[in-house]
Amino acid sequence: MSNQEMQMDEITLTEMLKEIFEHNKQVQEFIEKQQEKDKIINAYQQQTELLIESFNTKFSNIKVDAPKPDISSVNQALTNGLQVINQTIAKGPKPVERVFRLTLFPEQVRNAEYYGIMLTRLILGVLGIMALILGYMLLNKMIR
């Protein structure tokens, strides 16, 4: 090997060692930054755990006492209702009244169309009865 080749190998080796050294230095810096971040994260995690513990203690100390419900109005309404029922029972049943009526227009229906229909049927019925009577009278005269 010649001197020139050795110098080339030394230069190449030196350059490679420099690159490796630089790379190792960058890796070391990266690791240190990550360790710092890990310390910060651990500190925040401890703070979070402390906050959770303090919340749990505060939450466990909370007591809710609901006021007793006021049911006097319900009791009063029930009492009034029972009094009305007792009075109704004390009066006894009403006598049943039977009423027989003939009505042209029922009391439940108060409709103008219904009145019109009923009047039309009444008029047609009266005309029909008159036609039957007239027909009977004519046939009776023809037969005699």
XYZ file of C-alpha atoms in Angstrom:
144
model
C 0.000 0.000 0.000
C 1.122 3.291 -0.818
C 1.363 6.276 1.377
C -1.337 8.013 -0.527
C -3.741 5.133 -0.039
C -3.041 5.106 3.662
C -3.696 8.790 3.913
C -6.974 8.253 2.047
C -7.922 5.473 4.451
C -7.005 7.626 7.421
C -9.003 10.546 6.055
C -11.939 8.283 5.354
C -11.682 6.722 8.799
C -11.365 10.144 10.381
C -14.413 11.389 8.527
C -16.393 8.300 9.503
C -15.339 8.646 13.121
C -16.348 12.309 13.101
C -19.763 11.396 11.676
C -20.181 8.628 14.243
C -19.116 11.003 17.011
C -21.562 13.665 15.793
C -24.306 11.083 15.548
C -23.570 9.809 19.065
C -23.567 13.383 20.318
C -26.992 14.024 18.703
C -28.348 10.772 20.153
C -27.024 11.731 23.607
C -28.674 15.191 23.355
C -31.935 13.586 22.234
C -31.831 11.162 25.167
C -31.195 14.032 27.596
C -34.130 15.999 26.161
C -36.357 12.933 26.476
C -35.269 12.442 30.077
C -36.135 16.078 30.840
C -39.529 15.608 29.219
C -40.043 12.403 31.215
C -39.276 14.323 34.425
C -41.814 17.018 33.475
C -44.421 14.372 32.604
C -43.819 12.580 35.909
C -44.215 15.872 37.781
C -47.530 16.547 36.003
C -48.668 12.999 36.661
C -47.949 13.399 40.377
C -49.863 16.696 40.404
C -52.771 14.993 38.649
C -52.770 12.159 41.176
C -52.760 14.693 44.013
C -55.687 16.525 42.437
C -57.598 13.264 42.029
C -56.960 12.332 45.650
C -58.072 15.757 46.869
C -61.214 15.495 44.704
C -61.963 12.038 46.095
C -61.624 13.288 49.668
C -63.836 16.313 48.956
C -66.350 14.115 47.137
C -66.489 11.578 49.952
C -67.142 14.377 52.470
C -70.163 15.723 50.581
C -73.448 14.880 52.275
C -76.802 15.819 50.846
C -79.722 16.022 53.229
C -83.024 16.361 51.393
C -85.765 18.145 53.308
C -88.732 16.070 54.344
C -91.555 16.428 51.834
C -94.577 18.456 52.840
C -97.565 16.214 52.174
C -100.093 18.203 54.147
C -101.800 19.417 50.944
C -102.142 15.804 49.731
C -103.556 14.756 53.085
C -106.011 17.678 52.993
C -107.171 16.748 49.479
C -107.647 13.112 50.512
C -109.578 14.152 53.615
C -111.867 16.415 51.571
C -112.438 13.682 48.991
C -113.283 11.117 51.657
C -115.726 13.566 53.293
C -117.513 14.079 49.972
C -117.718 10.302 49.470
C -119.050 9.792 52.994
C -121.677 12.511 52.494
C -122.774 10.943 49.216
C -123.074 7.529 50.842
C -125.008 9.027 53.763
C -127.552 10.628 51.430
C -128.383 7.231 49.979
C -129.313 6.379 46.410
C -131.648 8.609 44.474
C -134.938 7.088 43.424
C -135.106 5.934 39.841
C -137.666 7.826 37.791
C -139.142 6.196 34.727
C -140.381 8.722 32.233
C -141.965 7.732 28.946
C -141.838 10.518 26.382
C -142.330 10.804 22.684
C -139.832 13.234 21.259
C -139.330 14.223 17.674
C -135.909 15.612 18.336
C -133.573 13.871 20.744
C -132.137 16.000 23.514
C -128.535 14.953 22.922
C -128.408 16.145 19.316
C -128.461 19.893 18.787
C -127.429 20.008 15.164
C -129.058 22.081 12.398
C -128.594 19.337 9.765
C -130.380 16.842 11.994
C -133.394 19.168 12.325
C -133.486 19.624 8.557
C -133.450 15.888 7.917
C -136.159 15.247 10.509
C -138.454 18.001 9.123
C -138.001 16.667 5.597
C -138.967 13.151 6.719
C -141.943 14.510 8.673
C -143.247 16.460 5.677
C -142.735 13.514 3.321
C -144.439 11.210 5.837
C -147.476 13.515 6.123
C -147.679 13.815 2.311
C -147.419 10.038 1.987
C -150.248 9.447 4.492
C -152.397 12.029 2.680
C -151.700 10.282 -0.641
C -152.757 6.933 0.836
C -155.966 8.425 2.243
C -156.764 10.092 -1.106
C -156.007 6.866 -2.956
C -158.270 4.910 -0.595
C -161.097 7.384 -1.040
C -160.837 7.255 -4.868
C -160.745 3.476 -4.941
C -163.658 3.301 -2.539
C -165.802 5.526 -4.822
C -164.873 3.480 -7.885
C -165.795 0.229 -6.234
C -169.304 1.446 -5.180
